[in-house]
Short mmCIF file of C-alpha atoms in Angstrom, two decimals:
data_model
loop_
_atom_site.label_atom_id
_atom_site.label_comp_id
_atom_site.label_asym_id
_atom_site.label_seq_id
_atom_site.Cartn_x
_atom_site.Cartn_y
_atom_site.Cartn_z
CA MET A 1 0.11 0.08 -0.20
CA GLN A 2 1.54 3.20 -1.11
CA GLN A 3 2.17 5.87 1.56
CA PHE A 4 0.85 9.62 1.09
CA ARG A 5 3.04 12.29 2.11
CA ARG A 6 2.97 15.05 -0.46
CA LEU A 7 0.48 18.11 0.84
CA THR A 8 -2.26 18.63 -1.65
CA PRO A 9 -3.42 21.99 -2.53
CA LEU A 10 -6.50 21.16 -0.52
CA ALA A 11 -4.43 20.64 2.18
CA LEU A 12 -2.28 23.72 1.80
CA ALA A 13 -5.40 25.57 1.44
CA LEU A 14 -6.59 24.37 4.89
CA GLY A 15 -3.37 24.98 6.45
CA LEU A 16 -3.66 28.80 5.60
CA MET A 17 -7.26 28.59 7.32
CA LEU A 18 -5.46 27.82 10.72
CA GLY A 19 -4.45 31.18 11.34
CA SER A 20 -7.34 33.66 10.86
CA PRO A 21 -9.88 34.48 8.07
CA THR A 22 -7.94 37.76 7.18
CA LEU A 23 -5.28 35.27 6.15
CA LEU A 24 -7.06 33.20 3.77
CA ALA A 25 -8.24 36.44 2.20
CA ALA A 26 -4.97 37.89 1.71
CA GLU A 27 -3.75 34.11 0.06
CA ALA A 28 -7.04 33.55 -1.95
CA VAL A 29 -5.81 35.22 -4.79
CA GLU A 30 -3.15 32.57 -5.16
CA VAL A 31 -5.17 29.12 -4.74
CA PRO A 32 -7.06 29.07 -8.11
CA ALA A 33 -3.28 29.63 -9.83
CA VAL A 34 -2.20 26.33 -7.85
CA GLU A 35 -5.39 24.56 -9.40
CA ALA A 36 -4.82 25.82 -12.87
CA VAL A 37 -1.44 24.77 -13.09
CA ASN A 38 -2.37 21.25 -12.22
CA GLY A 39 -5.41 21.13 -14.68
CA LYS A 40 -7.95 20.45 -11.69
CA ALA A 41 -11.07 22.88 -11.01
CA PRO A 42 -10.40 25.92 -8.99
CA LEU A 43 -10.98 25.32 -5.05
CA PRO A 44 -14.73 26.60 -3.85
CA LEU A 45 -13.33 29.44 -1.63
CA GLU A 46 -16.86 30.62 -0.47
CA GLU A 47 -17.20 26.78 1.30
CA LEU A 48 -13.71 27.42 2.43
CA ARG A 49 -14.33 30.69 3.73
CA THR A 50 -17.35 29.22 5.85
CA PHE A 51 -15.48 26.47 6.83
CA ALA A 52 -12.88 28.73 8.50
CA GLU A 53 -15.63 31.15 9.88
CA VAL A 54 -17.48 27.90 11.80
CA MET A 55 -13.93 26.41 12.92
CA ASP A 56 -13.57 30.08 14.30
CA ARG A 57 -17.29 30.28 16.02
CA ILE A 58 -17.01 26.66 17.31
CA LYS A 59 -13.53 27.65 19.12
CA ALA A 60 -14.78 30.99 20.24
CA ALA A 61 -18.16 30.08 21.35
CA TYR A 62 -18.64 26.73 22.61
CA VAL A 63 -19.78 25.70 26.12
CA GLU A 64 -15.92 24.05 26.35
CA PRO A 65 -12.69 24.51 24.83
CA VAL A 66 -11.64 23.01 21.65
CA ASP A 67 -8.61 22.25 20.15
CA ASP A 68 -7.74 22.59 16.66
CA LYS A 69 -7.01 19.01 16.05
CA THR A 70 -10.10 17.60 17.76
CA LEU A 71 -12.02 19.82 14.83
CA LEU A 72 -10.00 18.99 12.23
CA GLU A 73 -10.22 15.20 12.59
CA ASN A 74 -14.03 15.35 13.00
CA ALA A 75 -14.39 17.24 10.15
CA ILE A 76 -12.38 14.24 8.36
CA LYS A 77 -14.43 12.06 10.02
CA GLY A 78 -17.73 13.94 8.85
CA MET A 79 -16.15 14.21 5.08
CA LEU A 80 -16.00 10.83 4.73
CA GLY A 81 -18.60 9.39 6.97
CA ASN A 82 -21.26 11.49 4.60
CA LEU A 83 -19.91 9.81 1.15
CA ASP A 84 -21.27 6.20 1.73
CA PRO A 85 -21.54 3.67 4.95
CA HIS A 86 -18.11 1.86 4.15
CA SER A 87 -16.37 4.98 3.57
CA ALA A 88 -14.34 5.77 7.08
CA TYR A 89 -10.98 7.82 8.75
CA LEU A 90 -9.30 5.25 10.50
CA GLU A 91 -7.21 6.19 13.86
CA PRO A 92 -4.44 4.18 14.62
CA GLU A 93 -6.02 1.23 16.78
CA ALA A 94 -9.04 1.17 14.19
CA PHE A 95 -6.53 0.54 11.49
CA ALA A 96 -4.70 -1.95 13.32
CA GLU A 97 -8.33 -3.72 13.90
CA LEU A 98 -8.78 -3.66 10.55
CA GLN A 99 -5.27 -5.34 9.74
CA GLU A 100 -5.96 -7.97 12.43
CA SER A 101 -9.45 -8.86 11.32
CA THR A 102 -8.36 -9.87 7.66
CA SER A 103 -5.96 -12.04 9.38
CA GLY A 104 -8.97 -13.70 11.15
CA GLU A 105 -7.80 -12.59 14.73
CA PHE A 106 -9.47 -9.61 16.49
CA GLY A 107 -11.13 -8.79 19.79
CA GLY A 108 -14.98 -7.72 20.37
CA LEU A 109 -17.92 -9.50 19.04
CA GLY A 110 -17.47 -11.63 16.21
CA ILE A 111 -20.46 -9.24 14.37
CA GLU A 112 -20.36 -7.64 11.04
CA VAL A 113 -22.53 -4.41 11.45
CA GLY A 114 -23.30 -1.69 8.52
CA THR A 115 -25.88 1.22 9.27
CA GLU A 116 -29.42 1.58 7.79
CA ASP A 117 -31.56 5.07 8.45
CA GLY A 118 -29.77 6.08 11.02
CA PHE A 119 -29.40 2.87 13.20
CA ILE A 120 -26.73 0.40 13.36
CA LYS A 121 -27.99 -3.11 11.44
CA VAL A 122 -26.11 -6.48 11.62
CA VAL A 123 -24.94 -7.86 8.20
CA SER A 124 -24.06 -11.12 9.79
CA PRO A 125 -22.68 -12.43 12.83
CA ILE A 126 -19.07 -14.80 12.54
CA ASP A 127 -19.51 -18.11 13.17
CA ASP A 128 -18.54 -19.68 16.93
CA THR A 129 -18.29 -16.39 18.13
CA PRO A 130 -20.52 -14.56 21.11
CA ALA A 131 -22.53 -13.21 18.48
CA SER A 132 -23.53 -16.46 16.79
CA LYS A 133 -23.65 -18.17 20.05
CA ALA A 134 -26.35 -15.35 21.66
CA GLY A 135 -28.42 -16.30 18.17
CA ILE A 136 -27.97 -12.68 16.94
CA GLN A 137 -29.31 -12.63 13.26
CA PRO A 138 -28.75 -10.86 9.99
CA GLY A 139 -30.91 -8.07 9.62
CA ASP A 140 -30.99 -7.23 13.26
CA LEU A 141 -30.91 -3.63 14.33
CA ILE A 142 -28.84 -2.38 17.48
CA VAL A 143 -31.05 0.51 19.18
CA LYS A 144 -28.96 0.73 21.88
CA ILE A 145 -25.15 -0.45 23.20
CA ASP A 146 -25.16 -0.89 27.38
CA GLY A 147 -28.41 1.40 27.54
CA GLN A 148 -26.95 4.27 24.88
CA PRO A 149 -29.03 4.95 21.77
CA THR A 150 -26.74 4.22 18.42
CA LYS A 151 -29.00 6.67 16.46
CA GLY A 152 -26.90 9.38 15.36
CA LEU A 153 -23.46 7.50 15.77
CA SER A 154 -21.39 6.70 13.26
CA LEU A 155 -20.54 2.84 12.31
CA MET A 156 -16.36 3.35 13.88
CA GLU A 157 -18.14 4.98 17.32
CA ALA A 158 -20.47 2.43 17.24
CA VAL A 159 -17.96 -0.42 16.77
CA ASP A 160 -15.44 1.25 18.81
CA LYS A 161 -18.22 1.22 21.86
CA MET A 162 -18.79 -2.70 20.95
CA ARG A 163 -14.94 -3.51 21.10
CA GLY A 164 -13.33 -4.01 24.29
CA LYS A 165 -11.23 -6.26 26.61
CA ALA A 166 -11.75 -10.24 26.43
CA GLY A 167 -14.10 -11.33 29.44
CA SER A 168 -15.76 -8.21 29.80
CA LYS A 169 -19.85 -7.66 29.38
CA ILE A 170 -21.89 -5.67 27.06
CA ASN A 171 -25.78 -5.42 26.83
CA LEU A 172 -27.02 -4.92 23.06
CA THR A 173 -30.77 -3.78 22.68
CA LEU A 174 -31.90 -5.40 19.23
CA VAL A 175 -35.26 -4.90 17.10
CA ARG A 176 -35.96 -7.97 15.07
CA GLU A 177 -37.98 -7.74 12.04
CA GLY A 178 -39.87 -4.69 13.47
CA GLY A 179 -40.77 -6.53 16.53
CA LYS A 180 -40.31 -4.95 20.06
CA PRO A 181 -37.08 -4.11 21.62
CA PHE A 182 -35.19 -6.68 23.79
CA ASP A 183 -31.82 -7.25 25.34
CA VAL A 184 -28.99 -9.78 24.73
CA GLU A 185 -25.89 -9.55 27.39
CA LEU A 186 -22.74 -10.81 25.40
CA THR A 187 -19.02 -11.61 27.07
CA ARG A 188 -16.70 -10.07 24.69
CA ALA A 189 -14.01 -12.50 23.56
CA VAL A 190 -10.81 -12.76 21.52
CA ILE A 191 -12.18 -13.55 17.64
CA LYS A 192 -10.30 -16.29 16.09
CA VAL A 193 -12.02 -16.89 13.09
CA LYS A 194 -11.33 -19.97 10.82
CA SER A 195 -12.28 -19.31 7.75
CA VAL A 196 -12.95 -22.38 5.94
CA ARG A 197 -14.94 -26.04 7.49
CA SER A 198 -15.63 -29.20 5.77
CA HIS A 199 -16.43 -32.33 6.15
CA LEU A 200 -18.48 -35.11 4.43
CA LEU A 201 -22.65 -34.71 4.81
CA GLU A 202 -22.94 -38.35 3.80
CA ASP A 203 -21.10 -40.87 1.38
CA GLY A 204 -20.77 -39.02 -1.77
CA TYR A 205 -21.49 -35.31 -0.93
CA GLY A 206 -19.31 -32.78 0.90
CA LEU A 207 -19.95 -29.43 2.41
CA ILE A 208 -17.57 -26.53 2.49
CA ARG A 209 -18.44 -23.44 4.73
CA ILE A 210 -16.85 -20.25 4.42
CA SER A 211 -17.33 -17.62 7.01
CA GLN A 212 -15.09 -14.91 5.89
CA PHE A 213 -12.67 -13.97 3.40
CA GLN A 214 -9.25 -14.01 4.88
CA VAL A 215 -5.80 -13.62 3.01
CA ASN A 216 -5.59 -17.30 2.83
CA THR A 217 -9.10 -18.76 2.42
CA GLY A 218 -8.54 -19.54 -1.54
CA GLU A 219 -5.72 -21.86 -0.35
CA GLU A 220 -7.61 -22.94 2.52
CA VAL A 221 -10.57 -24.18 -0.04
CA GLY A 222 -8.32 -25.67 -2.02
CA LYS A 223 -7.19 -27.82 0.84
CA ALA A 224 -10.60 -28.72 1.74
CA LEU A 225 -11.77 -30.27 -1.73
CA ALA A 226 -8.64 -32.32 -1.65
CA LYS A 227 -9.60 -33.57 1.66
CA LEU A 228 -13.02 -34.60 0.86
CA ARG A 229 -11.88 -36.19 -2.28
CA LYS A 230 -9.48 -38.39 0.18
CA ASP A 231 -12.06 -38.97 2.88
CA ASN A 232 -14.52 -40.04 0.51
CA GLY A 233 -12.02 -42.43 -0.93
CA LYS A 234 -13.32 -41.37 -5.06
CA LYS A 235 -14.70 -38.43 -6.47
CA LEU A 236 -17.32 -36.52 -4.86
CA ARG A 237 -20.84 -36.73 -6.60
CA GLY A 238 -22.12 -33.34 -4.68
CA LEU A 239 -20.76 -30.36 -3.13
CA VAL A 240 -22.87 -27.97 -1.21
CA LEU A 241 -20.83 -24.40 -0.60
CA ASP A 242 -22.08 -22.11 1.86
CA LEU A 243 -21.79 -18.65 1.87
CA ARG A 244 -24.55 -17.59 3.97
CA ASN A 245 -23.58 -14.76 6.63
CA ASN A 246 -20.66 -14.55 5.42
CA PRO A 247 -19.56 -10.60 5.26
CA GLY A 248 -17.03 -11.05 2.85
CA GLY A 249 -13.42 -9.38 3.23
CA VAL A 250 -10.30 -9.74 0.75
CA LEU A 251 -11.02 -9.56 -3.14
CA GLN A 252 -8.28 -11.77 -4.05
CA ALA A 253 -9.50 -14.33 -2.05
CA ALA A 254 -12.79 -14.40 -3.55
CA VAL A 255 -11.57 -14.62 -7.09
CA GLU A 256 -9.25 -17.73 -5.56
CA VAL A 257 -12.09 -19.60 -4.56
CA ALA A 258 -14.19 -19.05 -7.66
CA ASP A 259 -11.30 -19.62 -9.23
CA HIS A 260 -11.46 -23.21 -7.85
CA PHE A 261 -14.68 -24.13 -9.58
CA LEU A 262 -13.93 -22.56 -13.04
CA LYS A 263 -11.97 -23.60 -16.19
CA LYS A 264 -12.29 -20.37 -17.88
CA GLY A 265 -14.03 -16.91 -18.35
CA LEU A 266 -14.20 -13.89 -16.25
CA ILE A 267 -14.64 -14.22 -12.68
CA VAL A 268 -15.28 -10.11 -11.37
CA TYR A 269 -14.61 -6.91 -12.60
CA THR A 270 -13.88 -3.28 -11.09
CA GLU A 271 -14.60 -0.06 -12.34
CA GLY A 272 -13.62 2.98 -10.73
CA ARG A 273 -11.59 6.42 -11.34
CA ILE A 274 -8.31 5.79 -9.68
CA ALA A 275 -5.52 4.21 -12.13
CA ASN A 276 -5.08 0.70 -10.57
CA SER A 277 -9.18 0.74 -10.05
CA GLU A 278 -10.16 -0.66 -13.08
CA LEU A 279 -9.50 -4.42 -12.84
CA ARG A 280 -10.39 -7.66 -14.37
CA PHE A 281 -9.81 -11.21 -13.10
CA ASN A 282 -9.58 -14.48 -14.99
CA ALA A 283 -10.16 -18.30 -14.22
CA ASP A 284 -7.22 -20.06 -14.84
CA PRO A 285 -7.53 -23.91 -16.59
CA ALA A 286 -7.36 -25.95 -13.88
CA ASP A 287 -10.30 -27.00 -11.70
CA ALA A 288 -9.83 -28.05 -8.20
CA SER A 289 -13.24 -29.18 -7.85
CA GLU A 290 -13.00 -31.75 -10.97
CA GLY A 291 -16.36 -30.06 -12.22
CA VAL A 292 -18.43 -31.77 -9.16
CA PRO A 293 -22.25 -30.77 -9.06
CA LEU A 294 -22.42 -27.74 -6.63
CA VAL A 295 -24.85 -26.17 -5.06
CA VAL A 296 -24.30 -22.37 -3.16
CA LEU A 297 -25.99 -21.30 -0.24
CA ILE A 298 -26.55 -17.71 0.41
CA ASN A 299 -28.95 -15.49 2.34
CA GLY A 300 -29.26 -11.87 3.47
CA GLY A 301 -25.77 -12.26 5.23
CA SER A 302 -24.16 -12.99 2.45
CA ALA A 303 -22.10 -10.05 1.37
CA SER A 304 -19.41 -8.27 -0.94
CA ALA A 305 -16.42 -11.05 -1.56
CA SER A 306 -19.50 -13.44 -0.92
CA GLU A 307 -21.45 -12.06 -3.68
CA ILE A 308 -18.44 -12.20 -6.15
CA VAL A 309 -18.14 -15.86 -5.89
CA ALA A 310 -21.54 -16.37 -5.93
CA GLY A 311 -22.62 -14.51 -9.08
CA ALA A 312 -19.52 -15.52 -11.01
CA LEU A 313 -20.81 -19.14 -10.72
CA GLN A 314 -24.14 -18.12 -11.48
CA ASP A 315 -23.38 -16.03 -14.49
CA HIS A 316 -21.29 -19.29 -15.33
CA LYS A 317 -23.81 -21.52 -14.60
CA ARG A 318 -21.32 -23.81 -12.66
CA GLY A 319 -23.48 -23.91 -9.68
CA VAL A 320 -27.42 -23.66 -8.44
CA LEU A 321 -27.65 -20.72 -6.19
CA MET A 322 -30.16 -21.65 -3.68
CA GLY A 323 -31.31 -19.81 -0.02
CA THR A 324 -32.35 -15.83 -0.06
CA ASP A 325 -31.29 -12.47 -2.07
CA SER A 326 -28.09 -11.54 -1.11
CA PHE A 327 -26.76 -8.19 1.10
CA GLY A 328 -25.90 -6.14 -1.96
CA LYS A 329 -22.59 -4.77 -1.42
CA GLY A 330 -21.32 -4.08 -4.97
CA SER A 331 -18.40 -1.88 -3.92
CA VAL A 332 -14.69 -1.83 -2.99
CA GLN A 333 -12.96 -0.42 -0.55
CA THR A 334 -9.24 0.50 -0.77
CA VAL A 335 -7.11 1.15 2.14
CA LEU A 336 -4.98 4.18 1.72
CA PRO A 337 -2.48 4.65 4.79
CA LEU A 338 -1.54 8.29 6.31
CA ASN A 339 1.18 9.62 8.07
CA ASN A 340 0.81 8.74 11.96
CA ASP A 341 -0.36 5.40 11.35
CA ARG A 342 -3.63 6.50 10.11
CA ALA A 343 -5.48 5.18 6.98
CA LEU A 344 -8.92 5.93 5.02
CA LYS A 345 -10.65 3.20 4.05
CA LEU A 346 -12.53 4.30 0.96
CA THR A 347 -14.81 3.08 -2.03
CA THR A 348 -12.49 3.31 -4.82
CA ALA A 349 -14.47 0.78 -7.10
CA LEU A 350 -17.84 -1.04 -8.13
CA TYR A 351 -17.39 -4.78 -8.67
CA PHE A 352 -19.62 -6.47 -11.81
CA THR A 353 -20.02 -9.96 -12.21
CA PRO A 354 -19.03 -11.62 -15.80
CA ASN A 355 -21.85 -10.58 -17.30
CA GLY A 356 -21.98 -7.34 -16.18
CA ARG A 357 -24.46 -6.98 -12.77
CA SER A 358 -23.94 -4.48 -10.62
CA ILE A 359 -25.05 -6.18 -7.42
CA GLN A 360 -24.80 -2.86 -5.18
CA ALA A 361 -27.85 -2.42 -3.24
CA GLN A 362 -29.65 -5.03 -5.17
CA GLY A 363 -27.86 -8.27 -4.21
CA ILE A 364 -28.11 -11.51 -5.78
CA VAL A 365 -31.08 -13.05 -6.43
CA PRO A 366 -30.67 -17.03 -6.03
CA ASP A 367 -32.09 -19.51 -8.89
CA ILE A 368 -34.60 -21.39 -6.29
CA GLU A 369 -35.43 -19.41 -3.40
CA VAL A 370 -35.52 -21.37 0.20
CA ALA A 371 -36.32 -19.34 3.01
CA ARG A 372 -34.88 -20.26 6.25
CA ALA A 373 -37.16 -22.75 8.51
CA LYS A 374 -37.26 -25.05 11.32
CA LEU A 375 -37.55 -28.65 11.08
CA THR A 376 -39.45 -30.25 13.48
CA ARG A 377 -39.89 -34.61 13.19
CA GLU A 378 -43.12 -36.19 13.62
CA ASP A 379 -42.90 -38.26 16.92
CA GLY A 380 -45.92 -40.49 15.98
CA GLY A 381 -44.21 -43.90 16.31
CA GLU A 382 -43.59 -45.95 13.18
CA LEU A 383 -46.41 -47.79 11.22
CA ILE A 384 -46.72 -51.71 11.17
CA LYS A 385 -45.37 -53.08 8.10
CA GLU A 386 -46.36 -56.35 6.33
CA ALA A 387 -42.89 -57.70 7.65
CA ASP A 388 -44.46 -57.44 11.17
CA LEU A 389 -47.38 -59.55 10.57
CA ALA A 390 -47.16 -63.15 11.70
CA GLY A 391 -46.91 -65.73 9.25
CA HIS A 392 -46.06 -62.80 6.39
CA LEU A 393 -44.43 -64.45 3.26
CA GLY A 394 -40.43 -64.07 2.85
CA ASN A 395 -38.93 -61.78 -0.23
CA GLY A 396 -38.93 -63.90 -3.52
CA ASN A 397 -35.68 -62.34 -4.06
CA GLY A 398 -33.94 -63.72 -1.01
CA GLY A 399 -33.85 -60.41 0.32
CA ALA A 400 -33.49 -59.59 4.39
CA ASP A 401 -37.11 -58.61 6.28
CA LYS A 402 -37.46 -55.16 7.02
CA PRO A 403 -39.80 -54.96 10.09
CA SER A 404 -40.55 -51.56 11.81
CA GLY A 405 -38.00 -50.09 13.83
CA SER A 406 -35.20 -52.26 12.22
CA LYS A 407 -33.79 -49.08 11.10
CA GLN A 408 -30.54 -48.19 12.86
CA GLN A 409 -30.32 -44.56 14.86
CA LYS A 410 -27.99 -42.42 13.14
CA ALA A 411 -25.57 -39.97 14.50
CA PRO A 412 -26.77 -36.24 14.25
CA ARG A 413 -26.02 -34.46 11.18
CA PRO A 414 -26.10 -30.72 10.39
CA GLN A 415 -28.53 -31.31 7.50
CA ASP A 416 -30.96 -32.68 10.13
CA ASP A 417 -31.81 -29.35 11.97
CA ASP A 418 -30.68 -27.26 8.68
CA TYR A 419 -33.57 -27.08 6.57
CA GLN A 420 -31.68 -24.99 3.77
CA LEU A 421 -28.98 -27.60 4.02
CA SER A 422 -31.09 -30.40 3.70
CA GLN A 423 -32.74 -28.90 0.62
CA ALA A 424 -29.33 -28.18 -0.79
CA LEU A 425 -28.34 -32.14 -0.49
CA ASN A 426 -31.59 -33.25 -1.99
CA LEU A 427 -31.27 -31.53 -4.73
CA LEU A 428 -27.91 -32.64 -5.40
CA LYS A 429 -29.14 -36.03 -4.77
CA GLY A 430 -31.96 -35.24 -7.32
CA LEU A 431 -29.46 -34.23 -10.29
CA ASN A 432 -27.52 -37.37 -9.93
CA VAL A 433 -30.37 -39.20 -10.22
CA THR A 434 -31.92 -37.73 -13.63
CA ARG A 435 -28.42 -38.17 -14.82
CA GLY A 436 -28.36 -41.65 -13.96
CA GLU A 437 -25.06 -41.74 -11.39
#
């Protein structure tokens, strides 16, 4: 990442304002000349005068003294905070936390948040964290943190309040689907995110769950595919790629994951205004998945990098998307380091699926909509079968009798309590039946 140290004309102009409005007026004639040399539009002098006057009035009349540093940092935060929900000014602690989160270990609740109508909204809880264990769901609105309303807080301010020492407690007041507010008490923890998990659902059918896209996620998915083949003892008959409640992460990791399932073609492209924001990523001929039939699970908590993968696989018709509409974050953020261990997290581009779709504020629509549901099984006892009747005839082909109660109890499986996952597995089995495999 580049280090930007040279002052821009705007920064120089702000430096002039730190003296007095009189000094700004004296130098105002020269500022447009500097801009004209650089071929840029002249600075809006009237607005700069207003900024200087507001700053001067605050310093003179605010009920408590406020130093220049605080006022300027607040101005920077406001400048970025009003661009879009994902651009932010990162002070040293926030910058360090962002770097930690992409490496897979950080402190807090394990919750990805955004903003909506001035409130803090849950994008998704991260697997095996205090937030997910407490039952927090995508779409929940956080209306209070430890009794303090979140209305009007910036995203970074809310995140700062939710972070804290591991072992300390925090109370969140949530509103779910327009219902009544309710409180959830959580204990903060050191969050160690395992990006990729995998196992066999049953013979021939595997599951790969990606909870977050970290720097090494692409490599981990490659290892998971190899392990599933080894554990199965032969080529897989079907695979579920679970991207539900995955808030996204590193763009390059999303490209690498999609590439594991594609042999050719465009994966994603980005468009922006700065030189390196227009990028195109293509698949290489290798196919780590060996063309295995694929179902991709998404929901409202699948955002950003998750949507890149889902969109690429859908456009190439590589897999069937199942679940509910995704979150709809189609923008790319670039971290631009500044002096003094600070940085800008700035939205610099929009990304598009191979077919040119922007999913910004719309999301990816699944091929088959399957809403989240709770599975309940009837417990009415098994009915009497022919094999239970006294004097029944034997099977003419020599097969063993199968009276009621003869089935062995199976160990609990993930698909037994996960309706969307069970439907994905059923679809894979149906595809194999119709193909005669």
